[in-house]
Each structure stands twice: as structure tokens, then as C-alpha cells.
mmCIF file of C-alpha atoms in Angstrom:
data_model
loop_
_atom_site.group_PDB
_atom_site.id
_atom_site.type_symbol
_atom_site.label_atom_id
_atom_site.label_comp_id
_atom_site.label_asym_id
_atom_site.label_seq_id
_atom_site.Cartn_x
_atom_site.Cartn_y
_atom_site.Cartn_z
ATOM 1 C CA MET A 1 -25.989 -27.954 30.505
ATOM 2 C CA ALA A 2 -22.839 -26.714 32.661
ATOM 3 C CA GLN A 3 -21.290 -28.051 29.978
ATOM 4 C CA GLN A 4 -22.654 -25.846 27.216
ATOM 5 C CA HIS A 5 -22.516 -22.660 29.063
ATOM 6 C CA SER A 6 -18.140 -23.215 29.565
ATOM 7 C CA ALA A 7 -18.892 -24.051 26.070
ATOM 8 C CA SER A 8 -20.926 -20.532 25.730
ATOM 9 C CA ARG A 9 -18.339 -18.399 27.135
ATOM 10 C CA SER A 10 -16.323 -16.121 25.941
ATOM 11 C CA PRO A 11 -12.475 -16.160 25.288
ATOM 12 C CA TRP A 12 -12.167 -12.601 24.893
ATOM 13 C CA PRO A 13 -11.958 -11.150 28.146
ATOM 14 C CA ARG A 14 -9.110 -13.953 29.269
ATOM 15 C CA VAL A 15 -7.471 -12.204 25.759
ATOM 16 C CA GLY A 16 -8.064 -8.808 27.384
ATOM 17 C CA ALA A 17 -6.885 -9.641 30.802
ATOM 18 C CA ILE A 18 -3.588 -10.701 29.173
ATOM 19 C CA VAL A 19 -3.298 -7.781 27.299
ATOM 20 C CA LEU A 20 -3.882 -5.889 30.066
ATOM 21 C CA LEU A 21 -1.549 -7.549 32.174
ATOM 22 C CA LEU A 22 1.336 -7.526 29.410
ATOM 23 C CA THR A 23 0.665 -4.071 28.971
ATOM 24 C CA ALA A 24 0.597 -3.659 33.012
ATOM 25 C CA LEU A 25 4.253 -5.636 33.126
ATOM 26 C CA LEU A 26 6.147 -3.409 30.033
ATOM 27 C CA SER A 27 5.137 -0.059 32.133
ATOM 28 C CA LEU A 28 6.741 -1.864 35.016
ATOM 29 C CA ILE A 29 10.152 -3.309 33.342
ATOM 30 C CA MET A 30 10.046 0.925 31.725
ATOM 31 C CA ILE A 31 9.818 2.772 34.827
ATOM 32 C CA ALA A 32 12.261 0.529 36.654
ATOM 33 C CA PHE A 33 14.745 1.349 34.097
ATOM 34 C CA ALA A 34 14.459 4.174 32.465
ATOM 35 C CA TRP A 35 13.375 6.376 35.842
ATOM 36 C CA PRO A 36 16.717 5.364 37.336
ATOM 37 C CA ALA A 37 18.757 6.850 34.171
ATOM 38 C CA THR A 38 16.494 9.869 33.455
ATOM 39 C CA ARG A 39 16.467 11.245 37.446
ATOM 40 C CA SER A 40 20.658 10.549 38.276
ATOM 41 C CA THR A 41 22.118 13.855 39.071
ATOM 42 C CA VAL A 42 24.779 15.635 41.000
ATOM 43 C CA HIS A 43 23.144 15.025 45.067
ATOM 44 C CA ASP A 44 25.503 14.452 48.458
ATOM 45 C CA ILE A 45 28.429 13.565 46.525
ATOM 46 C CA PRO A 46 31.292 12.826 48.939
ATOM 47 C CA LEU A 47 34.191 15.827 47.645
ATOM 48 C CA ALA A 48 36.924 16.632 50.031
ATOM 49 C CA VAL A 49 38.440 20.239 49.597
ATOM 50 C CA ALA A 50 42.147 20.335 50.797
ATOM 51 C CA GLY A 51 43.744 23.355 51.566
ATOM 52 C CA PRO A 52 43.923 26.304 54.491
ATOM 53 C CA PRO A 53 40.478 27.282 56.082
ATOM 54 C CA GLN A 54 39.927 30.010 55.060
ATOM 55 C CA ALA A 55 40.126 28.841 51.054
ATOM 56 C CA THR A 56 38.393 25.940 51.812
ATOM 57 C CA GLY A 57 35.268 28.047 53.194
ATOM 58 C CA GLN A 58 35.120 30.056 50.771
ATOM 59 C CA VAL A 59 35.101 27.137 48.006
ATOM 60 C CA LYS A 60 32.274 24.742 50.256
ATOM 61 C CA GLN A 61 30.476 28.995 50.307
ATOM 62 C CA GLN A 62 30.878 28.919 46.762
ATOM 63 C CA LEU A 63 30.082 25.229 45.488
ATOM 64 C CA GLU A 64 26.321 24.966 47.822
ATOM 65 C CA ALA A 65 25.693 28.478 46.634
ATOM 66 C CA LYS A 66 25.859 27.253 42.913
ATOM 67 C CA ARG A 67 25.153 23.780 43.665
ATOM 68 C CA PRO A 68 22.689 23.021 46.817
ATOM 69 C CA GLY A 69 22.779 19.813 48.047
ATOM 70 C CA ALA A 70 25.315 18.561 44.972
ATOM 71 C CA PHE A 71 28.075 17.458 47.739
ATOM 72 C CA ASP A 72 29.132 16.061 50.945
ATOM 73 C CA LEU A 73 32.464 18.353 51.167
ATOM 74 C CA VAL A 74 35.223 17.152 53.541
ATOM 75 C CA ALA A 75 37.670 18.961 54.815
ATOM 76 C CA VAL A 76 41.096 18.495 54.833
ATOM 77 C CA ASP A 77 44.839 19.904 56.073
ATOM 78 C CA SER A 78 47.234 18.639 52.512
ATOM 79 C CA THR A 79 46.867 17.287 48.894
ATOM 80 C CA GLN A 80 47.963 13.737 50.683
ATOM 81 C CA GLU A 81 45.243 13.319 52.472
ATOM 82 C CA ALA A 82 43.609 14.230 50.267
ATOM 83 C CA GLU A 83 44.364 11.857 48.075
ATOM 84 C CA ARG A 84 44.313 9.235 50.820
ATOM 85 C CA LEU A 85 40.297 9.573 51.350
ATOM 86 C CA ILE A 86 40.013 9.201 47.301
ATOM 87 C CA ARG A 87 42.296 6.157 47.195
ATOM 88 C CA GLU A 88 39.789 4.578 50.627
ATOM 89 C CA ARG A 89 36.819 5.552 48.183
ATOM 90 C CA GLU A 90 35.676 7.880 51.062
ATOM 91 C CA VAL A 91 35.022 10.427 48.421
ATOM 92 C CA TYR A 92 35.015 10.141 45.089
ATOM 93 C CA GLY A 93 37.931 13.542 44.708
ATOM 94 C CA ALA A 94 39.108 16.675 45.669
ATOM 95 C CA ILE A 95 39.349 19.956 45.388
ATOM 96 C CA ASP A 96 43.393 20.962 45.970
ATOM 97 C CA LEU A 97 43.865 24.484 46.766
ATOM 98 C CA THR A 98 47.272 23.997 48.686
ATOM 99 C CA SER A 99 49.458 25.332 46.160
ATOM 100 C CA GLY A 100 47.033 28.854 45.463
ATOM 101 C CA LYS A 101 45.963 27.548 42.578
ATOM 102 C CA PRO A 102 42.708 25.260 42.233
ATOM 103 C CA GLN A 103 43.358 21.776 41.170
ATOM 104 C CA LEU A 104 41.141 18.995 40.610
ATOM 105 C CA ILE A 105 41.978 15.536 41.518
ATOM 106 C CA ILE A 106 39.605 12.666 40.227
ATOM 107 C CA ALA A 107 38.994 9.003 40.246
ATOM 108 C CA SER A 108 37.358 7.991 37.592
ATOM 109 C CA ALA A 109 37.526 4.527 37.725
ATOM 110 C CA ALA A 110 34.987 5.271 40.683
ATOM 111 C CA SER A 111 32.658 6.774 38.267
ATOM 112 C CA PRO A 112 33.338 8.438 35.202
ATOM 113 C CA ALA A 113 29.544 10.177 35.748
ATOM 114 C CA VAL A 114 30.722 11.664 38.619
ATOM 115 C CA ALA A 115 34.159 12.259 37.576
ATOM 116 C CA GLN A 116 32.806 14.398 34.743
ATOM 117 C CA ALA A 117 29.986 16.242 36.906
ATOM 118 C CA LEU A 118 32.971 17.211 39.312
ATOM 119 C CA GLN A 119 35.190 18.411 35.558
ATOM 120 C CA GLN A 120 32.121 20.749 34.788
ATOM 121 C CA VAL A 121 31.779 21.970 38.420
ATOM 122 C CA ALA A 122 35.444 22.527 38.927
ATOM 123 C CA ALA A 123 34.979 25.049 35.628
ATOM 124 C CA GLY A 124 33.372 27.630 37.494
ATOM 125 C CA LEU A 125 36.038 27.594 40.395
ATOM 126 C CA ASP A 126 39.043 29.260 38.982
ATOM 127 C CA GLN A 127 37.702 32.792 37.293
ATOM 128 C CA SER A 128 41.183 33.739 35.293
ATOM 129 C CA ALA A 129 40.957 32.028 32.069
ATOM 130 C CA THR A 130 43.340 29.201 32.629
ATOM 131 C CA ALA A 131 41.290 26.614 33.052
ATOM 132 C CA VAL A 132 41.398 23.985 36.129
ATOM 133 C CA THR A 133 43.675 21.558 36.213
ATOM 134 C CA VAL A 134 42.079 17.921 36.318
ATOM 135 C CA ARG A 135 44.402 14.815 37.276
ATOM 136 C CA ASP A 136 43.201 11.514 37.724
ATOM 137 C CA LEU A 137 44.345 9.677 40.243
ATOM 138 C CA VAL A 138 42.867 6.233 39.692
ATOM 139 C CA PRO A 139 41.883 6.200 36.266
ATOM 140 C CA LEU A 140 40.471 3.297 34.245
ATOM 141 C CA PRO A 141 42.334 1.292 31.899
ATOM 142 C CA ALA A 142 43.010 3.089 28.342
ATOM 143 C CA ASP A 143 41.526 -0.055 26.050
ATOM 144 C CA ASP A 144 38.064 1.414 28.255
ATOM 145 C CA PRO A 145 38.369 4.905 29.304
ATOM 146 C CA ARG A 146 34.631 5.458 29.780
ATOM 147 C CA GLY A 147 34.296 1.977 31.800
ATOM 148 C CA ALA A 148 31.617 1.045 29.212
ATOM 149 C CA GLY A 149 32.084 -3.030 29.635
ATOM 150 C CA LEU A 150 32.289 -2.834 33.615
ATOM 151 C CA ALA A 151 28.989 -0.914 33.438
ATOM 152 C CA ALA A 152 27.490 -3.427 30.504
ATOM 153 C CA GLY A 153 28.442 -6.055 33.209
ATOM 154 C CA ALA A 154 25.537 -5.337 35.533
ATOM 155 C CA LEU A 155 22.828 -7.101 33.104
ATOM 156 C CA PRO A 156 25.265 -10.278 33.016
ATOM 157 C CA LEU A 157 25.906 -10.724 36.585
ATOM 158 C CA VAL A 158 22.268 -10.596 37.333
ATOM 159 C CA LEU A 159 21.432 -13.015 34.215
ATOM 160 C CA GLY A 160 23.627 -15.065 34.982
ATOM 161 C CA GLY A 161 22.350 -15.990 39.705
ATOM 162 C CA ILE A 162 18.484 -15.858 37.476
ATOM 163 C CA VAL A 163 19.634 -17.684 35.126
ATOM 164 C CA ALA A 164 21.423 -21.077 36.827
ATOM 165 C CA ALA A 165 18.219 -20.753 39.082
ATOM 166 C CA GLY A 166 15.892 -21.208 36.728
ATOM 167 C CA LEU A 167 17.523 -24.099 34.255
ATOM 168 C CA LEU A 168 18.927 -26.000 37.749
ATOM 169 C CA THR A 169 15.306 -26.156 39.379
ATOM 170 C CA ASN A 170 13.526 -27.266 36.114
ATOM 171 C CA LEU A 171 16.281 -29.754 35.358
ATOM 172 C CA VAL A 172 17.918 -31.141 38.313
ATOM 173 C CA VAL A 173 16.374 -32.941 40.789
ATOM 174 C CA GLY A 174 17.070 -32.954 44.842
ATOM 175 C CA VAL A 175 18.202 -29.380 46.586
ATOM 176 C CA ALA A 176 21.059 -30.819 47.256
ATOM 177 C CA ARG A 177 22.375 -30.307 43.377
ATOM 178 C CA ARG A 178 20.769 -27.878 42.669
ATOM 179 C CA VAL A 179 23.104 -25.711 45.499
ATOM 180 C CA ALA A 180 25.958 -27.301 44.394
ATOM 181 C CA GLY A 181 25.136 -26.696 40.117
ATOM 182 C CA ALA A 182 24.693 -23.369 41.560
ATOM 183 C CA LEU A 183 27.785 -23.162 43.341
ATOM 184 C CA ALA A 184 29.827 -24.803 40.493
ATOM 185 C CA PHE A 185 28.556 -22.588 38.455
ATOM 186 C CA ALA A 186 29.518 -19.092 39.848
ATOM 187 C CA ILE A 187 33.222 -19.808 39.954
ATOM 188 C CA THR A 188 32.872 -21.214 36.333
ATOM 189 C CA GLY A 189 30.826 -17.729 36.110
ATOM 190 C CA GLY A 190 33.146 -15.605 37.456
ATOM 191 C CA LEU A 191 36.484 -17.397 36.141
ATOM 192 C CA ALA A 192 34.870 -16.955 32.676
ATOM 193 C CA LEU A 193 33.037 -13.128 32.731
ATOM 194 C CA VAL A 194 36.897 -11.668 34.930
ATOM 195 C CA GLY A 195 38.089 -13.047 31.982
ATOM 196 C CA ILE A 196 36.199 -11.339 28.951
ATOM 197 C CA LEU A 197 36.171 -8.144 30.916
ATOM 198 C CA GLN A 198 39.702 -8.117 31.931
ATOM 199 C CA TYR A 199 41.725 -10.373 29.007
ATOM 200 C CA TRP A 200 39.801 -9.675 26.018
ATOM 201 C CA LEU A 201 38.025 -6.183 27.013
ATOM 202 C CA GLY A 202 40.449 -4.307 29.421
ATOM 203 C CA SER A 203 38.336 -2.930 31.495
ATOM 204 C CA LEU A 204 39.010 -4.414 34.877
ATOM 205 C CA GLY A 205 42.444 -4.360 36.025
ATOM 206 C CA GLY A 206 43.627 -5.381 39.546
ATOM 207 C CA ASP A 207 44.108 -9.401 39.876
ATOM 208 C CA TYR A 208 42.422 -11.923 38.176
ATOM 209 C CA TRP A 209 41.706 -14.148 40.975
ATOM 210 C CA ALA A 210 40.321 -11.206 42.774
ATOM 211 C CA ASN A 211 38.498 -10.201 40.535
ATOM 212 C CA SER A 212 37.030 -12.995 39.827
ATOM 213 C CA GLY A 213 35.872 -14.470 42.959
ATOM 214 C CA VAL A 214 33.863 -11.265 43.683
ATOM 215 C CA VAL A 215 31.525 -12.223 40.111
ATOM 216 C CA ALA A 216 31.640 -15.513 42.059
ATOM 217 C CA LEU A 217 30.470 -14.650 45.064
ATOM 218 C CA SER A 218 27.525 -12.094 42.557
ATOM 219 C CA ILE A 219 26.341 -15.003 40.975
ATOM 220 C CA GLY A 220 26.005 -17.153 44.020
ATOM 221 C CA ALA A 221 24.128 -14.466 46.362
ATOM 222 C CA THR A 222 21.970 -14.645 43.466
ATOM 223 C CA ALA A 223 21.316 -18.016 42.434
ATOM 224 C CA LEU A 224 20.869 -19.214 46.256
ATOM 225 C CA THR A 225 18.639 -17.004 47.466
ATOM 226 C CA LEU A 226 16.272 -17.640 44.243
ATOM 227 C CA LEU A 227 17.421 -21.589 44.425
ATOM 228 C CA GLY A 228 16.218 -20.421 48.486
ATOM 229 C CA LEU A 229 12.825 -19.163 47.685
ATOM 230 C CA GLU A 230 11.910 -21.774 45.086
ATOM 231 C CA SER A 231 12.201 -24.406 47.285
ATOM 232 C CA LEU A 232 9.937 -22.914 49.223
ATOM 233 C CA LEU A 233 6.967 -21.232 47.755
ATOM 234 C CA GLY A 234 7.640 -22.926 43.956
ATOM 235 C CA THR A 235 7.212 -21.372 40.749
ATOM 236 C CA ALA A 236 5.383 -17.813 42.712
ATOM 237 C CA GLY A 237 9.123 -17.504 45.087
ATOM 238 C CA LEU A 238 11.111 -17.773 41.502
ATOM 239 C CA GLY A 239 8.928 -15.242 39.586
ATOM 240 C CA ILE A 240 9.390 -13.525 42.984
ATOM 241 C CA GLY A 241 13.276 -13.005 42.922
ATOM 242 C CA ALA A 242 14.155 -12.756 39.687
ATOM 243 C CA GLY A 243 11.468 -9.934 39.337
ATOM 244 C CA VAL A 244 12.886 -8.021 42.254
ATOM 245 C CA MET A 245 17.209 -8.786 41.176
ATOM 246 C CA MET A 246 16.082 -7.411 37.704
ATOM 247 C CA LEU A 247 13.494 -4.750 38.476
ATOM 248 C CA LEU A 248 15.176 -3.336 41.360
ATOM 249 C CA GLY A 249 18.862 -4.901 41.711
ATOM 250 C CA ASN A 250 19.724 -4.324 38.426
ATOM 251 C CA PRO A 251 18.857 -0.794 37.545
ATOM 252 C CA LEU A 252 19.094 0.319 41.332
ATOM 253 C CA SER A 253 23.291 -0.925 41.108
ATOM 254 C CA GLY A 254 24.661 2.451 40.226
ATOM 255 C CA LEU A 255 27.171 0.651 37.969
ATOM 256 C CA ALA A 256 26.382 3.082 35.187
ATOM 257 C CA SER A 257 26.976 5.761 37.055
ATOM 258 C CA ALA A 258 27.235 6.206 40.573
ATOM 259 C CA PRO A 259 24.745 5.597 43.884
ATOM 260 C CA GLU A 260 24.644 8.837 45.035
ATOM 261 C CA MET A 261 23.660 10.104 41.314
ATOM 262 C CA LEU A 262 20.518 8.129 41.678
ATOM 263 C CA PRO A 263 16.600 9.088 43.186
ATOM 264 C CA SER A 264 16.793 10.240 47.288
ATOM 265 C CA GLY A 265 17.361 6.647 48.867
ATOM 266 C CA TRP A 266 16.927 4.249 46.460
ATOM 267 C CA GLY A 267 20.773 4.308 45.911
ATOM 268 C CA VAL A 268 21.024 3.158 49.525
ATOM 269 C CA LEU A 269 18.376 -0.477 48.817
ATOM 270 C CA GLY A 270 20.606 -0.632 45.937
ATOM 271 C CA GLN A 271 23.699 -1.573 47.945
ATOM 272 C CA TYR A 272 21.915 -3.500 49.548
ATOM 273 C CA LEU A 273 20.951 -5.968 46.693
ATOM 274 C CA PRO A 274 23.138 -8.329 45.074
ATOM 275 C CA PRO A 275 24.102 -6.321 42.152
ATOM 276 C CA GLY A 276 24.017 -2.909 43.789
ATOM 277 C CA ALA A 277 26.874 -4.173 46.063
ATOM 278 C CA ALA A 278 28.710 -6.334 43.622
ATOM 279 C CA GLY A 279 29.583 -3.549 41.375
ATOM 280 C CA THR A 280 30.621 -1.633 44.236
ATOM 281 C CA LEU A 281 33.224 -4.227 45.462
ATOM 282 C CA LEU A 282 34.248 -4.927 41.631
ATOM 283 C CA ARG A 283 34.915 -1.321 41.314
ATOM 284 C CA SER A 284 37.349 -1.602 44.760
ATOM 285 C CA SER A 285 38.902 -5.116 43.724
ATOM 286 C CA ALA A 286 39.757 -4.381 40.206
ATOM 287 C CA PHE A 287 41.284 -0.124 40.886
ATOM 288 C CA PHE A 288 41.162 0.300 44.593
ATOM 289 C CA ASP A 289 43.127 -2.702 46.526
ATOM 290 C CA GLY A 290 40.092 -3.242 48.251
ATOM 291 C CA ASN A 291 39.662 -0.631 50.056
ATOM 292 C CA ALA A 292 35.697 0.206 51.121
ATOM 293 C CA ALA A 293 34.980 -3.582 50.090
ATOM 294 C CA THR A 294 33.635 -4.762 53.923
ATOM 295 C CA ARG A 295 30.194 -3.519 53.254
ATOM 296 C CA PRO A 296 29.638 -5.539 49.781
ATOM 297 C CA VAL A 297 31.219 -8.627 51.401
ATOM 298 C CA LEU A 298 28.955 -8.547 54.033
ATOM 299 C CA VAL A 299 25.952 -7.873 51.506
ATOM 300 C CA LEU A 300 26.765 -11.147 49.007
ATOM 301 C CA THR A 301 27.437 -12.739 52.081
ATOM 302 C CA ALA A 302 24.278 -12.601 53.926
ATOM 303 C CA TRP A 303 21.911 -13.051 50.513
ATOM 304 C CA ALA A 304 23.871 -16.197 50.081
ATOM 305 C CA VAL A 305 22.917 -17.731 53.496
ATOM 306 C CA LEU A 306 19.373 -16.625 53.351
ATOM 307 C CA GLY A 307 19.358 -18.395 50.086
ATOM 308 C CA LEU A 308 20.672 -21.355 52.280
ATOM 309 C CA LEU A 309 18.407 -20.929 55.002
ATOM 310 C CA LEU A 310 15.716 -20.979 53.103
ATOM 311 C CA VAL A 311 16.885 -24.254 51.331
ATOM 312 C CA GLY A 312 17.169 -25.910 54.657
ATOM 313 C CA VAL A 313 13.927 -24.484 55.592
ATOM 314 C CA SER A 314 12.123 -26.721 52.641
ATOM 315 C CA VAL A 315 13.839 -29.038 53.082
ATOM 316 C CA LEU A 316 12.623 -29.558 56.842
ATOM 317 C CA ARG A 317 9.523 -28.996 55.933
ATOM 318 C CA GLY A 318 9.400 -31.514 53.750
ATOM 319 C CA ARG A 319 10.758 -33.963 56.361
ATOM 320 C CA ARG A 320 7.733 -33.194 58.671
ATOM 321 C CA SER A 321 4.564 -33.109 55.907
ATOM 322 C CA ALA A 322 5.679 -36.893 54.863
ATOM 323 C CA PRO A 323 2.351 -38.348 54.476
ATOM 324 C CA VAL A 324 1.336 -40.142 57.757
ATOM 325 C CA GLU A 325 0.942 -43.708 55.929
ATOM 326 C CA ALA A 326 3.886 -44.526 55.084
ATOM 327 C CA LEU A 327 5.206 -44.546 58.863
ATOM 328 C CA GLU A 328 2.055 -46.722 59.180
ATOM 329 C CA PRO A 329 2.093 -50.852 59.412
ATOM 330 C CA VAL A 330 -0.144 -52.811 56.327
ATOM 331 C CA ALA A 331 -2.778 -54.031 57.649
ATOM 332 C CA ALA A 332 -3.336 -57.741 57.250
#
């Protein structure tokens, strides 16, 4: 009777459930990637204003009236101080009033999207017929003036760690070998990706070895975290980790625009995930002499250490749960 009942059960409800699950998953992917992009706007962008207190005060009032909440303004006395803040990645640009006529200083290497937004805003500051002078203090490379290569590199950074963890868990036996494989691939992957971005596409500046170290740390952080989750939770852990890195980490990395241009709060979250930290660190290494690198280095290191700790917990748990029979003497 049980076999007859099982045979007569229709397979269509199962098909329908799979279709609904796939639809929900596709919708989640669309939301994860499209929502941050469509809601991207200028808010709380750090911007310096250089000049006499009266002049900087007037510009502040203008900006706050025209674009309330768009900028986090920092008043400085001199052009040199404004440039220092830009080079140290404390601000994205500066409105320089020290000469009496507004001048806009940008750093397109920090974010082409923010640089473009600043130029649009600055155009309304000078009521005369002449345009505001724009000076790019830290430009992108001439071979990639829009920063397209670096923005497109966000996905390979994430996929590198995910693919490495997936292949190692399926093709390599032994936790130690998997960890060693992940670390080795992080190094070779970093050297290869930076070689493509820096020497072939011309999208990066700075020191090749430093940039390769950044990418290696990024791949290693992702791969080790996923290996740790898989060793502790099995396939489900690998899926959860990959989902977080791909559906949250990649769209919230800010590499295509800037963390401050993402919906409020989400850009901050993205900087505490490996893709966002890696993007910020790579910009610092390639264009800003390593300035503002401390936090992203700590974030990536913390994820890598977390992965190793999860692997260690899994190994200890496996040893403690070893069959008791193996320790008992064989009966005569």
C-alpha cells in the first residue's frame, strides 16, 4: 500500500516548489545588485573648504541649502591643508577659495563618480560666466581614465575566493591541504590579477608587489572564511558564506562608486566585508601611497583569522567525536 501511495504521488508540487524557490533566489539576486546602484546618491561625502572663515562660511551655507545632507564639510585655512586631507583620504575633494575665485580640487582615483558629482555641484558656486577651475590632484591612469578596470575587478576578487573554497573542498582531502591550497592560490591569484589590471589594462598605479599583496589578502580572507564555514557546517556553510560575499559584499563594496554613495548604512556595512575592504585598500595602495589602509587591512585580516579559527574548531570537534569503539580493546 505504501509503495502504491508513493507511486501515485504527483511530482508536480515538487516542480512548483523548485520554480518558486528559483524565482525567489533570482529576485534576491536582482535586489542585491540593482538596489544599491539605483539608490546611489551623494550623501555625507567628506569635502574640504579652504579659505578665509567668512568665505568658507558662505560656501557652506550655499551647499547646505542646495544639497542638504550631501556633504560632510571640513573647513581648512590653506590649499596645502586641503591637499593633505585629499592625499590622506580624509576627504574626496576640496573647494579652494584662497585665491578669491572658487577652484575645485578633486581626486578621481578615489572615486570617479564622486569627482563627477563634485564638478556638477561646484559649477553652481560661481555666478559669473566663467567655469570653475577643476584640478585633479590624484588622477586615474591615462589608460583607464574612468576607472572601469578597477570597478570591474570587484567581481573577480569575490569569485576568486569563492571558487577556490568550492574546488578545494571538493577536490582536496584534508583540512591542512585545503588551507595550504587557499593560501597558495591567494598569492598566485593576486600576482595574476594585478598583473592584468596594472600592466595590461593600465587600471592601477603604485607598486606592483604591494597591490598584489592587497589582492592576495582579499582572496585569502574570502577563501579561508568559506573553508572554515564549510568545515564546520558542511555544504550549507559554504553556501551561506558564498551568498554573503556575493549578494552583500560585492554590491556593497563601493568600488563602482563610493561607500558614501550607497544607501545610508549599507556602505558602512560593505566596508566591513572582504570585497569592500579590499576595494578601499587597493585604491589606497595603488593611488594614495597606502594612506587610510589601516582599517581595511584589519578587516581583511580579521576575516582570514576567523576562517582559520573555524577550521580549528572543526578539527577539534572532529577529534572529540571520534568513535569510542576505536579506543576500546577488541573482545577475545
